[in-house]
mmCIF file of C-alpha atoms and ligand atoms in Angstrom:
data_model
loop_
_atom_site.group_PDB
_atom_site.id
_atom_site.type_symbol
_atom_site.label_atom_id
_atom_site.label_comp_id
_atom_site.label_asym_id
_atom_site.label_seq_id
_atom_site.Cartn_x
_atom_site.Cartn_y
_atom_site.Cartn_z
ATOM 1 C CA MET A 1 11.961 -28.724 5.015
ATOM 2 C CA GLY A 2 9.389 -30.308 2.737
ATOM 3 C CA ILE A 3 5.808 -29.798 2.024
ATOM 4 C CA LYS A 4 3.256 -28.885 4.949
ATOM 5 C CA VAL A 5 -0.520 -28.968 4.674
ATOM 6 C CA TYR A 6 -2.183 -27.123 7.284
ATOM 7 C CA GLY A 7 -5.773 -28.078 8.189
ATOM 8 C CA LEU A 8 -8.180 -31.003 8.445
ATOM 9 C CA THR A 9 -8.027 -33.928 6.303
ATOM 10 C CA LYS A 10 -11.654 -34.476 6.582
ATOM 11 C CA THR A 11 -12.418 -30.831 5.543
ATOM 12 C CA THR A 12 -12.998 -30.724 1.703
ATOM 13 C CA ASN A 13 -10.933 -27.981 0.854
ATOM 14 C CA VAL A 14 -7.894 -29.528 2.376
ATOM 15 C CA ALA A 15 -8.719 -32.754 0.743
ATOM 16 C CA ARG A 16 -8.746 -31.329 -2.649
ATOM 17 C CA VAL A 17 -5.195 -30.355 -1.932
ATOM 18 C CA LEU A 18 -3.892 -33.935 -0.570
ATOM 19 C CA ILE A 19 -5.840 -35.128 -3.971
ATOM 20 C CA SER A 20 -3.083 -33.664 -6.136
ATOM 21 C CA LEU A 21 -0.204 -34.416 -3.786
ATOM 22 C CA GLU A 22 -1.095 -37.963 -4.126
ATOM 23 C CA GLU A 23 -1.477 -37.589 -7.877
ATOM 24 C CA VAL A 24 1.880 -36.355 -8.649
ATOM 25 C CA GLY A 25 3.177 -38.609 -5.804
ATOM 26 C CA ALA A 26 4.800 -35.703 -3.299
ATOM 27 C CA ASP A 27 5.803 -36.372 0.233
ATOM 28 C CA TYR A 28 3.951 -34.145 2.522
ATOM 29 C CA GLU A 29 3.066 -33.620 6.134
ATOM 30 C CA VAL A 30 -0.473 -32.562 7.357
ATOM 31 C CA VAL A 31 -0.460 -30.429 10.261
ATOM 32 C CA PRO A 32 -3.825 -30.318 12.141
ATOM 33 C CA VAL A 33 -5.492 -27.042 13.146
ATOM 34 C CA ASP A 34 -7.775 -27.266 15.612
ATOM 35 C CA PHE A 35 -11.010 -25.826 15.077
ATOM 36 C CA ALA A 36 -12.282 -26.426 18.310
ATOM 37 C CA THR A 37 -9.628 -24.516 20.174
ATOM 38 C CA GLY A 38 -10.132 -21.566 17.302
ATOM 39 C CA GLU A 39 -6.946 -22.668 16.471
ATOM 40 C CA HIS A 40 -7.530 -21.536 12.593
ATOM 41 C CA LYS A 41 -8.324 -17.892 13.913
ATOM 42 C CA SER A 42 -4.721 -17.468 15.785
ATOM 43 C CA GLN A 43 -2.156 -15.070 14.757
ATOM 44 C CA ALA A 44 0.061 -17.957 13.740
ATOM 45 C CA HIS A 45 -2.452 -19.522 11.276
ATOM 46 C CA LEU A 46 -3.596 -16.277 10.303
ATOM 47 C CA THR A 47 -0.232 -15.284 8.800
ATOM 48 C CA ARG A 48 -0.731 -18.831 6.574
ATOM 49 C CA ASN A 49 -4.108 -17.944 5.936
ATOM 50 C CA PRO A 50 -5.193 -14.166 6.516
ATOM 51 C CA PHE A 51 -8.915 -15.552 6.363
ATOM 52 C CA GLY A 52 -8.284 -17.969 9.287
ATOM 53 C CA GLN A 53 -9.327 -21.178 7.063
ATOM 54 C CA VAL A 54 -7.673 -24.261 6.126
ATOM 55 C CA PRO A 55 -6.150 -25.360 4.264
ATOM 56 C CA ALA A 56 -2.580 -23.342 4.449
ATOM 57 C CA PHE A 57 0.384 -24.588 2.352
ATOM 58 C CA GLN A 58 3.977 -24.554 2.820
ATOM 59 C CA ASP A 59 6.330 -25.790 0.761
ATOM 60 C CA ASP A 60 10.427 -25.048 1.558
ATOM 61 C CA ASP A 61 10.873 -21.772 3.708
ATOM 62 C CA ASP A 62 9.668 -19.331 0.887
ATOM 63 C CA VAL A 63 6.412 -20.875 -0.272
ATOM 64 C CA MET A 64 3.413 -20.333 1.876
ATOM 65 C CA LEU A 65 0.082 -20.352 -0.159
ATOM 66 C CA PHE A 66 -3.974 -20.759 0.732
ATOM 67 C CA GLU A 67 -6.852 -21.344 -1.273
ATOM 68 C CA SER A 68 -6.955 -25.027 -2.195
ATOM 69 C CA ARG A 69 -7.400 -24.590 -5.929
ATOM 70 C CA ALA A 70 -4.193 -22.345 -6.025
ATOM 71 C CA ILE A 71 -2.359 -24.470 -3.936
ATOM 72 C CA SER A 72 -3.518 -27.554 -6.100
ATOM 73 C CA ARG A 73 -2.071 -25.498 -9.283
ATOM 74 C CA TYR A 74 1.090 -25.136 -7.362
ATOM 75 C CA ILE A 75 1.370 -28.582 -6.903
ATOM 76 C CA LEU A 76 0.693 -29.807 -10.155
ATOM 77 C CA ARG A 77 2.880 -27.467 -12.198
ATOM 78 C CA LYS A 78 5.716 -27.971 -9.715
ATOM 79 C CA TYR A 79 5.361 -31.728 -10.738
ATOM 80 C CA LYS A 80 4.899 -31.079 -14.215
ATOM 81 C CA SER A 81 1.391 -33.073 -13.884
ATOM 82 C CA ASP A 82 -0.691 -33.320 -17.136
ATOM 83 C CA LEU A 83 -3.733 -32.731 -14.880
ATOM 84 C CA LEU A 84 -3.699 -28.757 -15.727
ATOM 85 C CA ARG A 85 -3.093 -29.742 -19.934
ATOM 86 C CA GLU A 86 -0.565 -26.679 -19.963
ATOM 87 C CA ASP A 87 1.002 -28.220 -23.011
ATOM 88 C CA ASP A 88 -2.094 -27.162 -25.247
ATOM 89 C CA ILE A 89 -3.632 -23.740 -24.304
ATOM 90 C CA LYS A 90 -7.116 -24.930 -25.520
ATOM 91 C CA GLU A 91 -7.087 -27.613 -23.392
ATOM 92 C CA ALA A 92 -5.786 -25.763 -20.564
ATOM 93 C CA ALA A 93 -8.311 -23.270 -21.390
ATOM 94 C CA LEU A 94 -11.141 -25.592 -20.998
ATOM 95 C CA VAL A 95 -9.630 -27.132 -17.772
ATOM 96 C CA ASP A 96 -9.854 -23.359 -16.223
ATOM 97 C CA VAL A 97 -13.342 -23.304 -17.353
ATOM 98 C CA TRP A 98 -14.832 -26.379 -15.578
ATOM 99 C CA VAL A 99 -12.553 -25.497 -12.637
ATOM 100 C CA ASP A 100 -14.147 -22.065 -12.111
ATOM 101 C CA VAL A 101 -17.619 -24.214 -12.736
ATOM 102 C CA GLU A 102 -16.834 -26.384 -9.911
ATOM 103 C CA TYR A 103 -16.058 -23.548 -7.639
ATOM 104 C CA GLY A 104 -18.724 -20.925 -8.846
ATOM 105 C CA GLN A 105 -21.468 -23.268 -9.777
ATOM 106 C CA TYR A 106 -21.437 -26.378 -8.391
ATOM 107 C CA ASN A 107 -19.541 -26.266 -4.907
ATOM 108 C CA ALA A 108 -22.011 -24.133 -3.508
ATOM 109 C CA PRO A 109 -25.148 -25.843 -3.520
ATOM 110 C CA ALA A 110 -23.491 -29.359 -3.072
ATOM 111 C CA SER A 111 -21.695 -27.985 -0.141
ATOM 112 C CA ALA A 112 -25.148 -26.340 1.408
ATOM 113 C CA ILE A 113 -26.529 -30.136 1.414
ATOM 114 C CA CYS A 114 -23.714 -31.696 2.980
ATOM 115 C CA TYR A 115 -23.210 -29.020 6.156
ATOM 116 C CA ASN A 116 -26.805 -29.084 6.531
ATOM 117 C CA VAL A 117 -27.267 -33.195 6.397
ATOM 118 C CA ILE A 118 -23.901 -34.130 7.706
ATOM 119 C CA VAL A 119 -21.992 -30.905 9.533
ATOM 120 C CA LYS A 120 -25.232 -29.587 11.572
ATOM 121 C CA PRO A 121 -26.563 -33.328 13.152
ATOM 122 C CA MET A 122 -22.845 -33.826 14.096
ATOM 123 C CA HIS A 123 -23.189 -30.528 16.077
ATOM 124 C CA GLY A 124 -26.820 -31.505 17.458
ATOM 125 C CA GLU A 125 -28.025 -28.707 15.079
ATOM 126 C CA GLU A 126 -31.404 -29.241 13.213
ATOM 127 C CA VAL A 127 -31.163 -29.451 9.311
ATOM 128 C CA ASP A 128 -32.797 -26.868 7.607
ATOM 129 C CA GLN A 129 -34.867 -28.778 4.933
ATOM 130 C CA GLN A 130 -35.827 -25.305 3.136
ATOM 131 C CA VAL A 131 -31.966 -25.108 2.616
ATOM 132 C CA VAL A 132 -31.525 -28.470 1.452
ATOM 133 C CA ASP A 133 -34.665 -28.277 -0.991
ATOM 134 C CA THR A 134 -33.153 -25.369 -2.614
ATOM 135 C CA ASN A 135 -29.826 -26.459 -2.993
ATOM 136 C CA LEU A 136 -30.764 -29.610 -4.413
ATOM 137 C CA GLU A 137 -33.002 -27.822 -7.221
ATOM 138 C CA LYS A 138 -29.794 -25.668 -7.820
ATOM 139 C CA LEU A 139 -27.512 -29.061 -7.947
ATOM 140 C CA LYS A 140 -29.987 -30.636 -10.228
ATOM 141 C CA LYS A 141 -29.734 -27.489 -12.922
ATOM 142 C CA VAL A 142 -25.604 -27.713 -12.670
ATOM 143 C CA LEU A 143 -25.679 -31.628 -12.942
ATOM 144 C CA GLU A 144 -28.159 -30.884 -16.361
ATOM 145 C CA VAL A 145 -25.323 -29.007 -17.873
ATOM 146 C CA TYR A 146 -22.693 -31.773 -16.729
ATOM 147 C CA GLU A 147 -25.279 -34.502 -17.788
ATOM 148 C CA ALA A 148 -25.089 -33.016 -21.475
ATOM 149 C CA ARG A 149 -21.456 -32.321 -21.369
ATOM 150 C CA LEU A 150 -20.370 -35.636 -20.395
ATOM 151 C CA SER A 151 -22.376 -37.204 -22.768
ATOM 152 C CA GLU A 152 -20.143 -35.724 -25.644
ATOM 153 C CA TYR A 153 -16.876 -35.977 -23.515
ATOM 154 C CA LYS A 154 -15.679 -38.508 -21.074
ATOM 155 C CA TYR A 155 -14.204 -36.037 -18.818
ATOM 156 C CA LEU A 156 -15.636 -32.139 -18.068
ATOM 157 C CA ALA A 157 -12.614 -30.470 -20.073
ATOM 158 C CA GLY A 158 -12.369 -33.303 -23.200
ATOM 159 C CA ASP A 159 -11.585 -36.518 -23.655
ATOM 160 C CA PHE A 160 -8.892 -36.366 -20.855
ATOM 161 C CA ILE A 161 -9.198 -36.556 -16.940
ATOM 162 C CA SER A 162 -8.067 -33.024 -15.483
ATOM 163 C CA PHE A 163 -7.999 -31.418 -12.371
ATOM 164 C CA ALA A 164 -11.462 -30.037 -13.222
ATOM 165 C CA ASP A 165 -12.663 -33.325 -12.380
ATOM 166 C CA LEU A 166 -10.711 -34.084 -9.605
ATOM 167 C CA SER A 167 -11.494 -30.636 -7.763
ATOM 168 C CA HIS A 168 -15.179 -31.990 -7.624
ATOM 169 C CA VAL A 169 -14.432 -35.122 -5.379
ATOM 170 C CA PRO A 170 -14.246 -33.626 -1.748
ATOM 171 C CA CYS A 171 -17.620 -32.300 -1.839
ATOM 172 C CA THR A 172 -18.957 -35.525 -4.124
ATOM 173 C CA TYR A 173 -17.421 -37.640 -1.733
ATOM 174 C CA TYR A 174 -19.821 -36.108 1.290
ATOM 175 C CA LEU A 175 -23.000 -35.745 -1.135
ATOM 176 C CA MET A 176 -22.732 -39.682 -1.923
ATOM 177 C CA LEU A 177 -22.877 -40.485 1.969
ATOM 178 C CA THR A 178 -26.041 -38.550 2.066
ATOM 179 C CA GLN A 179 -29.534 -40.100 0.929
ATOM 180 C CA TYR A 180 -29.226 -37.515 -1.972
ATOM 181 C CA LYS A 181 -26.757 -39.550 -3.525
ATOM 182 C CA SER A 182 -29.606 -40.638 -5.376
ATOM 183 C CA VAL A 183 -30.112 -37.539 -7.526
ATOM 184 C CA PHE A 184 -26.950 -38.759 -9.572
ATOM 185 C CA ASP A 185 -29.313 -41.530 -10.696
ATOM 186 C CA SER A 186 -31.137 -39.116 -13.119
ATOM 187 C CA TYR A 187 -27.960 -37.964 -14.785
ATOM 188 C CA PRO A 188 -26.283 -41.890 -15.888
ATOM 189 C CA HIS A 189 -22.932 -39.689 -17.838
ATOM 190 C CA VAL A 190 -22.288 -38.100 -14.411
ATOM 191 C CA LYS A 191 -22.833 -41.265 -12.530
ATOM 192 C CA ALA A 192 -20.030 -42.670 -14.956
ATOM 193 C CA TRP A 193 -18.009 -39.998 -14.822
ATOM 194 C CA TRP A 194 -17.805 -39.906 -11.117
ATOM 195 C CA GLU A 195 -17.240 -44.193 -11.103
ATOM 196 C CA ALA A 196 -14.236 -43.465 -13.306
ATOM 197 C CA ILE A 197 -13.015 -40.909 -11.122
ATOM 198 C CA MET A 198 -13.373 -42.974 -7.990
ATOM 199 C CA ALA A 199 -11.146 -46.021 -9.754
ATOM 200 C CA ARG A 200 -7.910 -43.859 -9.211
ATOM 201 C CA PRO A 201 -5.696 -44.861 -6.814
ATOM 202 C CA SER A 202 -4.966 -41.017 -5.536
ATOM 203 C CA ILE A 203 -8.957 -40.885 -5.319
ATOM 204 C CA LYS A 204 -9.125 -44.028 -2.836
ATOM 205 C CA LYS A 205 -5.881 -43.148 -0.823
ATOM 206 C CA VAL A 206 -7.951 -39.486 -0.114
ATOM 207 C CA PHE A 207 -10.791 -41.239 0.788
ATOM 208 C CA ASP A 208 -9.296 -43.288 3.014
ATOM 209 C CA ILE A 209 -7.563 -40.249 4.712
ATOM 210 C CA MET A 210 -10.738 -38.631 4.553
ATOM 211 C CA SER A 211 -12.699 -41.227 6.499
ATOM 212 C CA ALA A 212 -10.058 -42.478 8.800
HETATM 213 N N1 GS8 D 1 -11.846 -21.254 -0.918
HETATM 214 C C1 GS8 D 1 -11.057 -21.693 0.284
HETATM 215 C C2 GS8 D 1 -12.248 -22.216 1.158
HETATM 216 C C3 GS8 D 1 -11.682 -22.708 2.992
HETATM 217 C C4 GS8 D 1 -12.257 -23.251 3.721
HETATM 218 O O1 GS8 D 1 -13.796 -22.716 3.580
HETATM 219 N N2 GS8 D 1 -12.042 -23.874 4.688
HETATM 220 C C5 GS8 D 1 -12.657 -24.325 5.537
HETATM 221 C C6 GS8 D 1 -12.766 -25.651 6.166
HETATM 222 S S1 GS8 D 1 -12.728 -26.650 4.642
HETATM 223 O O2 GS8 D 1 -14.283 -26.381 4.241
HETATM 224 C C7 GS8 D 1 -12.564 -23.196 6.889
HETATM 225 O O3 GS8 D 1 -11.528 -23.227 7.361
HETATM 226 N N3 GS8 D 1 -13.618 -23.076 7.458
HETATM 227 C C8 GS8 D 1 -13.935 -22.191 8.748
HETATM 228 C C9 GS8 D 1 -13.688 -21.111 8.839
HETATM 229 O O4 GS8 D 1 -14.375 -20.448 7.527
HETATM 230 O O5 GS8 D 1 -13.914 -20.210 9.771
HETATM 231 C C10 GS8 D 1 -10.036 -22.901 -0.338
HETATM 232 O O6 GS8 D 1 -10.814 -23.718 -1.328
HETATM 233 O O7 GS8 D 1 -9.436 -23.261 0.362
#
């Protein structure tokens, strides 16, 4: 039995796992989980992910994981990818710092904007502009830190691309589909960083999968 990713490829956290799989060139199968029928809350899926969320991840018959960043690290370690920089403890620590920054500082405001501007209208719900505006301000504060960091280094953890950079891709992909992509215009080093990431074949492949 090979690698299975349970979830919907349009969702950011499933896409994050696909990026690592595409980066290492692994074979994998995506097993859709139907939110419409509440399948993600089914007993079968709860055994895969006790929080009833996607992704869940299976490798062979003895590895069942959840949490997209932890799954990504498993994949990158299994395939001995340099994207975790684990040959150098200091570089690896900086990768950890900036993955934590992505999860703890960037993800929430970026996700709140995308949820309001993309997901809610898809379900016929009103955009809460107050929430969007509040999170735009939070995002700008985060991007100010990124702009300073990326004016010193080509990528967030250093002058090497790492999982920390790629972990930003799913949310940023959706942000760039909204009118708020213009926020990035005020941060030239962040824009150049994003353009360098987008040029990667794995990222182009995952964009195709997300937009299919
Ligand atoms: N920290 C976790 C978040 C998973 C998540 O929110 N998954 C969403 C879809 S992806 O945005 C989900 O399953 N939402 C349905 C729900 O929460 O009920 C991770 O990184 O894997």
